[in-house]
Amino acid sequence: MRWWQRILPPTKLERDLVWQCVLSAFATGTFLTGTAVYFTQVVGLSGAEVGLGMSIAAGVTLVLQLPMGRLADRVGAKPLWALASAVEAALYLAWPLIGGMVTFVLMLSVLAIFETAGRNARNVYRIAVFPRDVRVRALAYMRAARNVGYTLGAGASGVALGLGLDAVRLIPFVTGALLVLNALLIAMVLPVIARPLPVSDGDDAGTVAPPAWRNPGYVVLSVCNGVLSSNQVLLNVVVPLWLVERTDAPPALLAWLFGTNTVLAVLLQVRASRVADSVDGSLRAVRWSGWAFIVSCGLIAWTHETVGWVSIVLIWIGHVTITGAELWQSAADWCLTSELSDHRRLGDYQGVWGLGYQIEPIVFPALYTWLALQVGTPGWIVIALIGVTAAAVAHPAARAAERHLVRIGAPVGA
């Protein structure tokens, strides 16, 4: 058996979705890496205008999260995913036509609509297409593949940035072309899945499948998951700022930190997902994620008092433990959202679950940065308490969600 056959998943469907993940992440990673330079030097916007536009797009995403989830139930996951991916490709190819703040905001807002629709439909498809016993493993392979894709995209964009502004102007075309291939793969290679059972849109408790927001345990659990996913804010925002402003560690260490995170995510995500084989196993992963969250905060906070190699080693270990929190949180996420969703309304449930994720970019960058950089050690303690509280509350919330599904007669886990 060749080495690449040993690292790829065992079934064709899983492999097809792995390649789709690499392709789509390659595309978006290419654009995201060059975003700052492209928007400021090509489109001609200021940094403040770019930030405002992205905030508006985040607001659009928040507002549309639930409607786009329900749309996947209405029209089917695969058709909506393929359509949204095709439109997304066309929008990236149209980026060179954009100039000025108004068209920039309009483009980001329209892009947010189709990205939200595509993301919800994709998540519904991935849950529905796999049998229960392989679902989490398959999702773990896909997340590892996305890390590979983002790395390739960052490398491609880095080459463009190194070549100069003329090369940067080509980035949207590269992204758009890759997304065209992505849309074709989704539409022509991936199998069709059965449409969900018809459900009523009524909000009364007697409907065939009540809406997701009537499952309070699931709603609370989605918020807990969103809080635990703030490990990404620590990884990508807080620790880099802390390293530069509050420690004597060299800024070049950041490259090694991000490299370590990527390598561990690729190599260990599938292994980390094995614990999340049931609701009980997922809650165990939530606890491990919470403990890793606490250890990370303690180690990073300590580096304010250390010097030299001690700081470097502590920051590196702290970054590794944050990565552990990320891997276990992701594994728990996949199993919990699958096992605790009513599969007659998967899109609706994915919409609610996605609302939890919207907490991260809206609340935590500003909150965690202020707590860590302005408050110091007490602030790191508060950050750790936020993480461990989310992990603790997730347990009764998951049990409440289970009881709700039993009460309404939802199919179990499949």
Short mmCIF file of C-alpha atoms in Angstrom, two decimals:
data_model
loop_
_atom_site.label_atom_id
_atom_site.label_comp_id
_atom_site.label_asym_id
_atom_site.label_seq_id
_atom_site.Cartn_x
_atom_site.Cartn_y
_atom_site.Cartn_z
CA MET A 1 0.00 0.00 0.00
CA ARG A 2 1.38 3.39 -1.01
CA TRP A 3 1.84 6.07 1.66
CA TRP A 4 -0.91 8.34 0.34
CA GLN A 5 -3.36 5.43 0.43
CA ARG A 6 -2.67 5.00 4.13
CA ILE A 7 -3.55 8.60 4.98
CA LEU A 8 -6.68 8.86 2.82
CA PRO A 9 -10.09 7.70 4.12
CA PRO A 10 -11.22 4.21 3.13
CA THR A 11 -14.37 4.91 1.06
CA LYS A 12 -14.77 6.67 -2.27
CA LEU A 13 -17.43 9.05 -0.93
CA GLU A 14 -15.15 10.15 1.88
CA ARG A 15 -12.26 10.62 -0.56
CA ASP A 16 -14.43 12.66 -2.94
CA LEU A 17 -15.45 14.96 -0.09
CA VAL A 18 -11.84 15.22 1.09
CA TRP A 19 -10.80 16.45 -2.38
CA GLN A 20 -13.72 18.88 -2.35
CA CYS A 21 -12.52 20.23 0.99
CA VAL A 22 -8.96 20.67 -0.27
CA LEU A 23 -10.21 22.45 -3.39
CA SER A 24 -12.60 24.86 -1.67
CA ALA A 25 -10.16 25.65 1.15
CA PHE A 26 -7.36 26.18 -1.40
CA ALA A 27 -9.60 28.70 -3.15
CA THR A 28 -10.74 30.66 -0.10
CA GLY A 29 -7.34 30.41 1.59
CA THR A 30 -5.75 32.03 -1.46
CA PHE A 31 -8.11 35.00 -1.29
CA LEU A 32 -8.17 35.41 2.49
CA THR A 33 -4.38 35.54 2.77
CA GLY A 34 -4.18 38.39 0.28
CA THR A 35 -7.31 40.18 1.49
CA ALA A 36 -5.61 43.09 3.26
CA VAL A 37 -3.34 43.93 0.34
CA TYR A 38 -6.00 43.39 -2.32
CA PHE A 39 -8.67 45.52 -0.67
CA THR A 40 -6.36 48.37 0.28
CA GLN A 41 -3.97 48.54 -2.68
CA VAL A 42 -6.15 47.25 -5.53
CA VAL A 43 -9.69 48.25 -4.53
CA GLY A 44 -8.33 51.40 -2.86
CA LEU A 45 -10.06 51.22 0.52
CA SER A 46 -8.74 52.23 3.91
CA GLY A 47 -8.26 49.70 6.68
CA ALA A 48 -11.23 51.19 8.54
CA GLU A 49 -13.48 50.81 5.48
CA VAL A 50 -12.42 47.18 5.05
CA GLY A 51 -13.22 46.48 8.71
CA LEU A 52 -16.63 48.18 8.45
CA GLY A 53 -17.52 46.21 5.32
CA MET A 54 -16.60 42.94 6.97
CA SER A 55 -18.65 43.83 10.04
CA ILE A 56 -21.68 44.52 7.84
CA ALA A 57 -21.19 41.19 6.09
CA ALA A 58 -20.99 39.46 9.49
CA GLY A 59 -24.31 41.08 10.40
CA VAL A 60 -25.88 39.80 7.18
CA THR A 61 -24.61 36.31 7.99
CA LEU A 62 -26.12 36.48 11.47
CA VAL A 63 -29.52 37.60 10.18
CA LEU A 64 -29.66 34.96 7.44
CA GLN A 65 -28.36 31.99 9.43
CA LEU A 66 -31.78 30.59 10.32
CA PRO A 67 -33.58 31.30 7.01
CA MET A 68 -30.75 29.74 4.99
CA GLY A 69 -30.79 26.67 7.21
CA ARG A 70 -34.50 26.20 6.58
CA LEU A 71 -33.96 26.76 2.87
CA ALA A 72 -31.79 23.62 2.79
CA ASP A 73 -34.75 21.65 4.14
CA ARG A 74 -37.00 23.14 1.46
CA VAL A 75 -34.94 22.69 -1.71
CA GLY A 76 -32.52 19.93 -0.70
CA ALA A 77 -28.96 20.11 0.57
CA LYS A 78 -27.05 19.15 -2.57
CA PRO A 79 -28.92 21.42 -5.04
CA LEU A 80 -28.58 24.41 -2.72
CA TRP A 81 -24.90 23.67 -2.02
CA ALA A 82 -24.09 23.35 -5.73
CA LEU A 83 -26.02 26.51 -6.66
CA ALA A 84 -24.51 28.58 -3.85
CA SER A 85 -21.01 27.36 -4.76
CA ALA A 86 -21.49 28.31 -8.42
CA VAL A 87 -22.73 31.80 -7.54
CA GLU A 88 -19.89 32.21 -5.05
CA ALA A 89 -17.40 31.39 -7.83
CA ALA A 90 -19.01 33.97 -10.11
CA LEU A 91 -18.84 36.62 -7.39
CA TYR A 92 -15.13 36.07 -6.83
CA LEU A 93 -14.53 36.36 -10.56
CA ALA A 94 -16.39 39.69 -10.42
CA TRP A 95 -14.16 41.18 -7.68
CA PRO A 96 -11.95 43.03 -10.21
CA LEU A 97 -15.04 45.05 -11.22
CA ILE A 98 -15.48 46.38 -7.69
CA GLY A 99 -14.26 49.85 -6.79
CA GLY A 100 -15.35 52.09 -3.93
CA MET A 101 -16.99 51.54 -0.58
CA VAL A 102 -20.61 51.12 -1.71
CA THR A 103 -19.95 48.35 -4.24
CA PHE A 104 -17.51 46.74 -1.81
CA VAL A 105 -20.17 46.49 0.89
CA LEU A 106 -22.76 45.25 -1.60
CA MET A 107 -20.40 42.57 -2.87
CA LEU A 108 -19.51 41.38 0.64
CA SER A 109 -23.18 41.29 1.60
CA VAL A 110 -24.25 39.27 -1.44
CA LEU A 111 -21.27 36.98 -0.95
CA ALA A 112 -22.30 36.50 2.69
CA ILE A 113 -25.79 35.41 1.57
CA PHE A 114 -24.51 32.65 -0.70
CA GLU A 115 -21.69 31.59 1.62
CA THR A 116 -24.22 31.18 4.44
CA ALA A 117 -26.59 29.20 2.22
CA GLY A 118 -23.77 27.01 0.93
CA ARG A 119 -22.28 26.38 4.36
CA ASN A 120 -25.60 25.30 5.88
CA ALA A 121 -26.42 23.09 2.90
CA ARG A 122 -22.93 21.56 2.99
CA ASN A 123 -23.26 20.73 6.69
CA VAL A 124 -26.68 19.16 6.17
CA TYR A 125 -25.34 17.10 3.26
CA ARG A 126 -22.37 15.81 5.24
CA ILE A 127 -24.57 14.67 8.10
CA ALA A 128 -27.23 13.11 5.87
CA VAL A 129 -24.97 11.33 3.38
CA PHE A 130 -23.00 9.22 5.89
CA PRO A 131 -24.23 6.37 8.07
CA ARG A 132 -24.02 7.02 11.76
CA ASP A 133 -21.02 4.78 12.44
CA VAL A 134 -18.64 6.57 10.05
CA ARG A 135 -19.97 10.13 10.16
CA VAL A 136 -17.59 11.67 12.70
CA ARG A 137 -14.57 9.94 11.20
CA ALA A 138 -15.47 11.27 7.76
CA LEU A 139 -15.90 14.81 9.09
CA ALA A 140 -12.53 14.58 10.82
CA TYR A 141 -10.85 13.63 7.53
CA MET A 142 -12.58 16.58 5.88
CA ARG A 143 -11.40 19.04 8.50
CA ALA A 144 -7.84 17.80 8.16
CA ALA A 145 -8.20 18.23 4.40
CA ARG A 146 -9.39 21.81 4.82
CA ASN A 147 -6.24 22.58 6.79
CA VAL A 148 -4.19 21.23 3.90
CA GLY A 149 -6.20 23.37 1.47
CA TYR A 150 -5.81 26.54 3.52
CA THR A 151 -2.06 25.93 3.71
CA LEU A 152 -1.86 25.56 -0.07
CA GLY A 153 -3.93 28.71 -0.51
CA ALA A 154 -1.75 30.70 1.88
CA GLY A 155 1.32 29.53 -0.02
CA ALA A 156 -0.14 30.51 -3.40
CA SER A 157 -1.18 33.90 -2.11
CA GLY A 158 2.24 34.37 -0.52
CA VAL A 159 3.85 33.83 -3.93
CA ALA A 160 1.53 36.43 -5.45
CA LEU A 161 2.30 38.92 -2.69
CA GLY A 162 6.00 38.37 -3.26
CA LEU A 163 5.71 38.96 -7.01
CA GLY A 164 4.01 42.32 -6.60
CA LEU A 165 0.73 44.12 -7.21
CA ASP A 166 0.15 42.78 -10.74
CA ALA A 167 0.17 39.24 -9.35
CA VAL A 168 -2.11 40.27 -6.47
CA ARG A 169 -4.68 41.45 -9.04
CA LEU A 170 -4.91 37.85 -10.29
CA ILE A 171 -5.85 36.39 -6.89
CA PRO A 172 -9.65 36.70 -7.39
CA PHE A 173 -9.36 34.94 -10.76
CA VAL A 174 -7.43 32.06 -9.19
CA THR A 175 -9.97 31.80 -6.38
CA GLY A 176 -12.91 31.99 -8.77
CA ALA A 177 -11.47 29.35 -11.10
CA LEU A 178 -10.88 26.95 -8.21
CA LEU A 179 -14.41 27.55 -6.96
CA VAL A 180 -15.82 26.78 -10.41
CA LEU A 181 -14.11 23.38 -10.20
CA ASN A 182 -15.48 23.03 -6.68
CA ALA A 183 -19.05 23.70 -7.86
CA LEU A 184 -18.68 21.19 -10.71
CA LEU A 185 -17.37 18.55 -8.30
CA ILE A 186 -20.33 19.08 -5.97
CA ALA A 187 -22.89 19.01 -8.78
CA MET A 188 -21.49 16.18 -10.90
CA VAL A 189 -19.46 13.85 -8.63
CA LEU A 190 -21.16 13.80 -5.24
CA PRO A 191 -24.23 11.54 -4.95
CA VAL A 192 -27.75 12.82 -4.45
CA ILE A 193 -29.23 12.26 -1.01
CA ALA A 194 -32.85 11.62 -0.14
CA ARG A 195 -34.93 14.68 0.61
CA PRO A 196 -36.06 15.01 4.26
CA LEU A 197 -39.59 14.19 5.26
CA PRO A 198 -42.01 17.09 4.66
CA VAL A 199 -42.56 19.18 7.73
CA SER A 200 -44.94 21.91 8.70
CA ASP A 201 -43.71 25.46 9.10
CA GLY A 202 -46.17 26.09 11.89
CA ASP A 203 -44.78 27.04 15.26
CA ASP A 204 -47.29 25.12 17.34
CA ALA A 205 -46.04 22.18 19.32
CA GLY A 206 -48.21 19.73 17.40
CA THR A 207 -46.34 19.95 14.10
CA VAL A 208 -44.74 16.82 12.69
CA ALA A 209 -41.27 18.18 13.45
CA PRO A 210 -41.16 21.27 15.67
CA PRO A 211 -38.65 23.97 14.73
CA ALA A 212 -35.17 23.78 16.19
CA TRP A 213 -35.61 26.83 18.37
CA ARG A 214 -38.21 24.87 20.35
CA ASN A 215 -35.44 22.56 21.53
CA PRO A 216 -34.01 24.76 24.33
CA GLY A 217 -31.27 22.31 25.26
CA TYR A 218 -29.99 22.33 21.69
CA VAL A 219 -30.07 26.14 21.54
CA VAL A 220 -28.07 26.41 24.77
CA LEU A 221 -25.68 23.72 23.56
CA SER A 222 -25.07 25.66 20.33
CA VAL A 223 -24.10 28.70 22.42
CA CYS A 224 -21.74 26.57 24.55
CA ASN A 225 -20.15 25.19 21.40
CA GLY A 226 -19.75 28.71 20.03
CA VAL A 227 -17.99 29.77 23.23
CA LEU A 228 -15.68 26.75 23.15
CA SER A 229 -14.84 27.49 19.52
CA SER A 230 -13.32 30.76 20.74
CA ASN A 231 -10.11 28.76 20.94
CA GLN A 232 -9.70 30.10 17.38
CA VAL A 233 -9.61 33.65 18.74
CA LEU A 234 -6.86 32.64 21.15
CA LEU A 235 -4.91 30.93 18.37
CA ASN A 236 -5.21 33.59 15.70
CA VAL A 237 -5.66 36.89 17.56
CA VAL A 238 -4.85 36.93 21.26
CA VAL A 239 -1.69 34.80 21.43
CA PRO A 240 0.03 36.61 18.51
CA LEU A 241 -0.74 40.01 20.08
CA TRP A 242 0.32 38.77 23.52
CA LEU A 243 3.58 37.38 22.15
CA VAL A 244 4.48 40.67 20.46
CA GLU A 245 3.34 43.08 23.17
CA ARG A 246 3.73 41.25 26.50
CA THR A 247 6.63 38.80 26.12
CA ASP A 248 10.26 38.85 25.03
CA ALA A 249 9.73 35.97 22.57
CA PRO A 250 10.81 36.76 18.99
CA PRO A 251 7.96 37.56 16.56
CA ALA A 252 9.39 34.93 14.18
CA LEU A 253 8.08 32.34 16.65
CA LEU A 254 4.59 33.03 15.29
CA ALA A 255 5.40 31.21 12.06
CA TRP A 256 6.40 28.11 14.05
CA LEU A 257 3.24 28.34 16.16
CA PHE A 258 0.91 28.49 13.18
CA GLY A 259 2.92 25.76 11.45
CA THR A 260 2.65 23.52 14.51
CA ASN A 261 -1.10 24.10 14.70
CA THR A 262 -1.59 23.19 11.04
CA VAL A 263 0.54 20.05 11.24
CA LEU A 264 -1.18 18.82 14.41
CA ALA A 265 -4.63 19.52 12.95
CA VAL A 266 -3.80 17.50 9.84
CA LEU A 267 -2.14 14.61 11.68
CA LEU A 268 -4.28 14.31 14.80
CA GLN A 269 -7.83 15.42 13.93
CA VAL A 270 -8.97 11.93 12.91
CA ARG A 271 -7.41 10.39 16.02
CA ALA A 272 -8.95 13.06 18.27
CA SER A 273 -12.38 12.40 16.76
CA ARG A 274 -12.43 8.77 17.92
CA VAL A 275 -13.55 9.74 21.40
CA ALA A 276 -16.69 11.42 20.00
CA ASP A 277 -18.52 8.23 19.03
CA SER A 278 -21.71 9.06 20.95
CA VAL A 279 -23.25 11.82 23.02
CA ASP A 280 -21.40 10.50 26.07
CA GLY A 281 -18.12 10.38 24.16
CA SER A 282 -18.70 13.87 22.77
CA LEU A 283 -19.26 15.27 26.25
CA ARG A 284 -16.00 13.63 27.28
CA ALA A 285 -14.31 15.48 24.41
CA VAL A 286 -15.98 18.70 25.59
CA ARG A 287 -14.45 18.17 29.06
CA TRP A 288 -11.02 17.54 27.57
CA SER A 289 -11.38 20.67 25.44
CA GLY A 290 -12.30 22.68 28.53
CA TRP A 291 -9.29 21.40 30.47
CA ALA A 292 -6.98 22.15 27.55
CA PHE A 293 -8.49 25.64 27.41
CA ILE A 294 -7.61 26.21 31.08
CA VAL A 295 -4.06 24.86 30.76
CA SER A 296 -3.43 27.06 27.73
CA CYS A 297 -4.58 30.21 29.50
CA GLY A 298 -2.37 29.43 32.51
CA LEU A 299 0.74 28.75 30.43
CA ILE A 300 0.34 31.80 28.21
CA ALA A 301 -0.37 34.12 31.14
CA TRP A 302 2.78 32.86 32.88
CA THR A 303 4.99 34.01 29.98
CA HIS A 304 4.54 37.63 31.05
CA GLU A 305 6.92 36.85 33.93
CA THR A 306 9.44 34.64 32.07
CA VAL A 307 12.35 35.41 29.75
CA GLY A 308 14.31 33.81 26.94
CA TRP A 309 13.86 30.16 26.10
CA VAL A 310 11.44 29.66 28.99
CA SER A 311 9.00 32.06 27.32
CA ILE A 312 9.44 30.40 23.94
CA VAL A 313 8.83 26.89 25.30
CA LEU A 314 5.83 27.91 27.41
CA ILE A 315 4.18 29.77 24.52
CA TRP A 316 4.76 26.82 22.22
CA ILE A 317 3.29 24.33 24.72
CA GLY A 318 0.39 26.70 25.35
CA HIS A 319 -0.27 26.85 21.63
CA VAL A 320 -0.20 23.05 21.42
CA THR A 321 -2.77 22.76 24.22
CA ILE A 322 -5.00 25.31 22.48
CA THR A 323 -4.75 23.11 19.41
CA GLY A 324 -5.87 20.18 21.56
CA ALA A 325 -8.86 22.22 22.70
CA GLU A 326 -9.62 22.92 19.04
CA LEU A 327 -9.41 19.27 17.96
CA TRP A 328 -11.61 17.94 20.77
CA GLN A 329 -14.13 20.76 20.41
CA SER A 330 -14.44 20.07 16.68
CA ALA A 331 -14.92 16.34 17.23
CA ALA A 332 -17.60 16.95 19.86
CA ASP A 333 -19.29 19.49 17.58
CA TRP A 334 -19.77 16.99 14.74
CA CYS A 335 -21.22 14.24 16.88
CA LEU A 336 -23.45 16.47 19.02
CA THR A 337 -24.98 18.35 16.10
CA SER A 338 -25.64 15.06 14.32
CA GLU A 339 -26.94 13.05 17.28
CA LEU A 340 -29.01 15.86 18.78
CA SER A 341 -30.61 17.22 15.61
CA ASP A 342 -34.05 16.20 14.44
CA HIS A 343 -33.10 14.70 11.06
CA ARG A 344 -36.48 15.72 9.65
CA ARG A 345 -35.32 19.34 9.98
CA LEU A 346 -31.56 19.10 9.59
CA GLY A 347 -31.27 22.43 7.84
CA ASP A 348 -33.23 24.21 10.55
CA TYR A 349 -31.07 22.62 13.25
CA GLN A 350 -27.88 23.54 11.36
CA GLY A 351 -29.13 27.12 11.20
CA VAL A 352 -29.49 27.25 14.98
CA TRP A 353 -26.12 25.56 15.46
CA GLY A 354 -24.51 28.13 13.19
CA LEU A 355 -25.91 30.96 15.31
CA GLY A 356 -23.73 29.69 18.15
CA TYR A 357 -20.68 30.04 15.94
CA GLN A 358 -21.56 33.66 15.17
CA ILE A 359 -20.80 34.49 18.81
CA GLU A 360 -17.08 33.93 18.22
CA PRO A 361 -16.30 36.67 15.66
CA ILE A 362 -18.74 39.17 17.15
CA VAL A 363 -17.88 38.94 20.86
CA PHE A 364 -14.56 37.29 21.56
CA PRO A 365 -11.86 39.11 19.56
CA ALA A 366 -12.51 42.37 21.40
CA LEU A 367 -13.34 40.75 24.77
CA TYR A 368 -10.39 38.35 24.94
CA THR A 369 -7.93 40.95 23.64
CA TRP A 370 -9.02 43.41 26.30
CA LEU A 371 -8.95 40.82 29.08
CA ALA A 372 -5.50 39.51 28.15
CA LEU A 373 -3.66 42.68 27.14
CA GLN A 374 -5.30 45.23 29.41
CA VAL A 375 -6.32 43.26 32.51
CA GLY A 376 -3.40 40.79 32.47
CA THR A 377 -3.32 37.67 34.64
CA PRO A 378 -6.80 38.20 36.14
CA GLY A 379 -8.05 38.61 32.58
CA TRP A 380 -6.56 35.25 31.59
CA ILE A 381 -8.33 33.71 34.58
CA VAL A 382 -11.63 35.14 33.33
CA ILE A 383 -10.97 33.75 29.83
CA ALA A 384 -10.30 30.31 31.33
CA LEU A 385 -13.50 30.54 33.40
CA ILE A 386 -15.51 31.41 30.29
CA GLY A 387 -14.22 28.28 28.57
CA VAL A 388 -14.74 25.91 31.49
CA THR A 389 -18.23 27.32 32.17
CA ALA A 390 -19.24 26.60 28.57
CA ALA A 391 -17.90 23.05 28.91
CA ALA A 392 -19.81 22.53 32.17
CA VAL A 393 -23.13 23.93 30.90
CA ALA A 394 -22.87 21.83 27.73
CA HIS A 395 -23.55 18.65 29.73
CA PRO A 396 -27.06 19.43 31.06
CA ALA A 397 -27.88 21.18 27.78
CA ALA A 398 -27.06 18.03 25.79
CA ARG A 399 -29.19 15.88 28.09
CA ALA A 400 -32.08 18.33 27.75
CA ALA A 401 -31.75 18.19 23.96
CA GLU A 402 -31.83 14.37 24.11
CA ARG A 403 -35.01 14.40 26.17
CA HIS A 404 -36.65 16.84 23.74
CA LEU A 405 -35.93 14.56 20.76
CA VAL A 406 -37.40 11.58 22.60
CA ARG A 407 -40.47 13.61 23.52
CA ILE A 408 -41.20 14.65 19.92
CA GLY A 409 -40.43 11.21 18.48
CA ALA A 410 -37.43 12.26 16.38
CA PRO A 411 -35.43 9.53 14.62
CA VAL A 412 -32.31 8.74 16.66
CA GLY A 413 -29.00 9.86 15.18
CA ALA A 414 -29.73 8.99 11.55
#
